[in-house]
Short mmCIF file of C-alpha atoms in Angstrom, two decimals:
data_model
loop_
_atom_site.label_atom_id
_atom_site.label_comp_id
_atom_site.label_asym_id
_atom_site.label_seq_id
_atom_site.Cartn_x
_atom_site.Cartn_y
_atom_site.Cartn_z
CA UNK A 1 22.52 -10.82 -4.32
CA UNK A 2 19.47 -8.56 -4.66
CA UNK A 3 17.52 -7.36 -1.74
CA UNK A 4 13.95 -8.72 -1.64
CA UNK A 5 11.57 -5.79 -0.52
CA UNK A 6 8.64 -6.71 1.15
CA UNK A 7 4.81 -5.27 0.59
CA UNK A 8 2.08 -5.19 2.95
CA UNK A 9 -0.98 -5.47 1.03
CA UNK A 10 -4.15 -3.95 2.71
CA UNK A 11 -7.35 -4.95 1.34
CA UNK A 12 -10.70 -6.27 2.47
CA UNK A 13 -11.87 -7.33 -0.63
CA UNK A 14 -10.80 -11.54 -0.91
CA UNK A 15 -11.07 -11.24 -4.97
CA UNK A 16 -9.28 -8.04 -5.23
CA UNK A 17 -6.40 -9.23 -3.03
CA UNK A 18 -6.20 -12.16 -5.05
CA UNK A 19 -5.77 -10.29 -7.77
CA UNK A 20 -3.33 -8.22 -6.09
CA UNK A 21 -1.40 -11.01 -5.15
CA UNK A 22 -1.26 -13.13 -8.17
CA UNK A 23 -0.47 -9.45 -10.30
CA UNK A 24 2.54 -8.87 -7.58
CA UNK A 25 3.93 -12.37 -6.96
CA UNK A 26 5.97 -12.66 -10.31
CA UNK A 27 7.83 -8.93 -9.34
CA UNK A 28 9.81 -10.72 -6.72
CA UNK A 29 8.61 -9.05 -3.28
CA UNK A 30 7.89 -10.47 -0.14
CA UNK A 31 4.29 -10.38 -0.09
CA UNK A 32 2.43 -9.55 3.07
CA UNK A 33 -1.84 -9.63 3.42
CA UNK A 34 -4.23 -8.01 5.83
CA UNK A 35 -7.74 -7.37 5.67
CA UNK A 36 -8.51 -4.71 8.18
CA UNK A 37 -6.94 -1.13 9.10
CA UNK A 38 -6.56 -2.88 12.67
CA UNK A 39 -4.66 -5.76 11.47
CA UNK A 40 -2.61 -3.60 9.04
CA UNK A 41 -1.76 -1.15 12.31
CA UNK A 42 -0.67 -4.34 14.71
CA UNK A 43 1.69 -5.61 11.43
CA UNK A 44 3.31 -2.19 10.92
CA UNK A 45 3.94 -1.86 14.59
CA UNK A 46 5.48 -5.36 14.85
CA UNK A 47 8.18 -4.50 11.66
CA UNK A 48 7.53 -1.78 8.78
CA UNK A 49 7.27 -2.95 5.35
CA UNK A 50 9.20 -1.87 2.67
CA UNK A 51 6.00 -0.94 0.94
CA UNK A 52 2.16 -0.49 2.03
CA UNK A 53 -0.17 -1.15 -0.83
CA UNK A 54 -3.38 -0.09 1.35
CA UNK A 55 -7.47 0.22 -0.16
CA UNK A 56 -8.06 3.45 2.30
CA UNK A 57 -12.15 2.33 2.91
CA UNK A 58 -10.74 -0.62 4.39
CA UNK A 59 -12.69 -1.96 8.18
CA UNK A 60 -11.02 0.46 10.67
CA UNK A 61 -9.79 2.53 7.41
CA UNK A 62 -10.09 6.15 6.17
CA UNK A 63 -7.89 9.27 6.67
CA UNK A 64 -7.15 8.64 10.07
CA UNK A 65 -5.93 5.33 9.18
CA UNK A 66 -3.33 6.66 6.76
CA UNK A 67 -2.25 8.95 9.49
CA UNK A 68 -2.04 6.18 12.11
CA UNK A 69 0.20 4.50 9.34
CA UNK A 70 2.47 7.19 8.64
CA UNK A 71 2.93 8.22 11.98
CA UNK A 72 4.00 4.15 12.67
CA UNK A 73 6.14 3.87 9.39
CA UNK A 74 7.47 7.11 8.87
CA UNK A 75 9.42 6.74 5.36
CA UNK A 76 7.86 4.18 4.01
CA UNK A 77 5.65 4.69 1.07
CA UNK A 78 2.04 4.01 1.09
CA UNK A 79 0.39 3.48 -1.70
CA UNK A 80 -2.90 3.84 -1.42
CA UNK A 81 -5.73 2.51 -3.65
CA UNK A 82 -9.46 4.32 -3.72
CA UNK A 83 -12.46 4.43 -6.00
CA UNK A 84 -13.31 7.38 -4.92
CA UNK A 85 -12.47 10.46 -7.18
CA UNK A 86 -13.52 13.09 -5.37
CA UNK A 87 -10.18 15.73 -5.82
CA UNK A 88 -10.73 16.80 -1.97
CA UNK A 89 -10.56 13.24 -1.08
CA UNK A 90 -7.39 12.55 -2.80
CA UNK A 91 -5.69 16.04 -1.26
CA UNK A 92 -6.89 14.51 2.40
CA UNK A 93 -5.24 10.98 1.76
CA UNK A 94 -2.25 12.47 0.74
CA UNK A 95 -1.90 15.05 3.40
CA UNK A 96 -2.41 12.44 5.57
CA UNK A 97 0.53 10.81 5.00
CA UNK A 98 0.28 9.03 2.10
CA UNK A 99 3.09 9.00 -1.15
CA UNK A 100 0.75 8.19 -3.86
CA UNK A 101 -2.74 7.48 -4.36
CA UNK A 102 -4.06 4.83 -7.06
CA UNK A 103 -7.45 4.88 -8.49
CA UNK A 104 -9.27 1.81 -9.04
CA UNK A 105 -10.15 0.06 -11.33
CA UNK A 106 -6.46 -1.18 -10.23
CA UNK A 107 -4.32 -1.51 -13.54
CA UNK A 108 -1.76 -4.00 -12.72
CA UNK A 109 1.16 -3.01 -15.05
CA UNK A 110 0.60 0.84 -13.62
CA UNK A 111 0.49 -0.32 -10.11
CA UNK A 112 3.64 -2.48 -10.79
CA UNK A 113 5.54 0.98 -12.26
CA UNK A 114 4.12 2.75 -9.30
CA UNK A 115 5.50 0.38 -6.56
CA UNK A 116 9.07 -0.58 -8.67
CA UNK A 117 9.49 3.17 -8.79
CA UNK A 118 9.14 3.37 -4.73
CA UNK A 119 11.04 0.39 -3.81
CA UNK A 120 14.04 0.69 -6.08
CA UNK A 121 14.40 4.84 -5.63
CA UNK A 122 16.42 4.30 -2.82
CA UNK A 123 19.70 2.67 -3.14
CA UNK A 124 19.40 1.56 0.31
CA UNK A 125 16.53 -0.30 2.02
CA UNK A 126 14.02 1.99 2.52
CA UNK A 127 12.72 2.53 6.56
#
């Protein structure tokens, strides 16, 4: 039987989780949704996703955020989404912990790639 790996999606945007649900839901994960940084932090804490899918301006978000995550769930990838282009911006994310960062407008059949390329690199669950 195949594992199921669960996602934690982070986003405080109703429409955009919506969409990231619906885009996700077909690719057989265990779908997870939080609004806040806060929220996200108190679910990671109680069991680590496989996955975090996380918009970093999110209530309670930003670079400290992904470090708060990381430092919580230490191997699991984050994923993080941002509109925000800004090269400096990107380099802080990702030194903050995060594994990849995705630029929005969100392409769903990128973002699916991205996050089957995460969850199935490891031939055991990931931590």
């Amino acid at each position: 039987m195949e594992r199921t790996y669960s996602i934690l999606i982070v986003e405080d945007d109703r429409d955009m989780r919506s969409l990231l649900r619906d885009g996700l839901w077909g690719e057989g994960y265990q779908l997870s949704e939080v609004c806040d940084g806060s929220e996200a932090l108190r679910m990671v804490v109680r069991c680590v996703p496989d996955l975090i899918l996380t918009e970093v301006r999110v209530s309670t978000g930003g670079v400290d955020y992904i470090s708060r995550l990381r430092a919580i769930a230490r191997s699991c990838p984050i994923v993080v989404m941002t509109a925000f282009s800004d090269e400096w911006f990107r380099e802080a994310v990702l030194r903050a912990g995060a594994t990849s960062v995705v630029m929005k407008p969100v392409h769903l059949t990128e973002l699916r790639l991205c996050l089957r390329t995460f969850v199935s690199s490891a031939h055991q669950p990931i931590q």
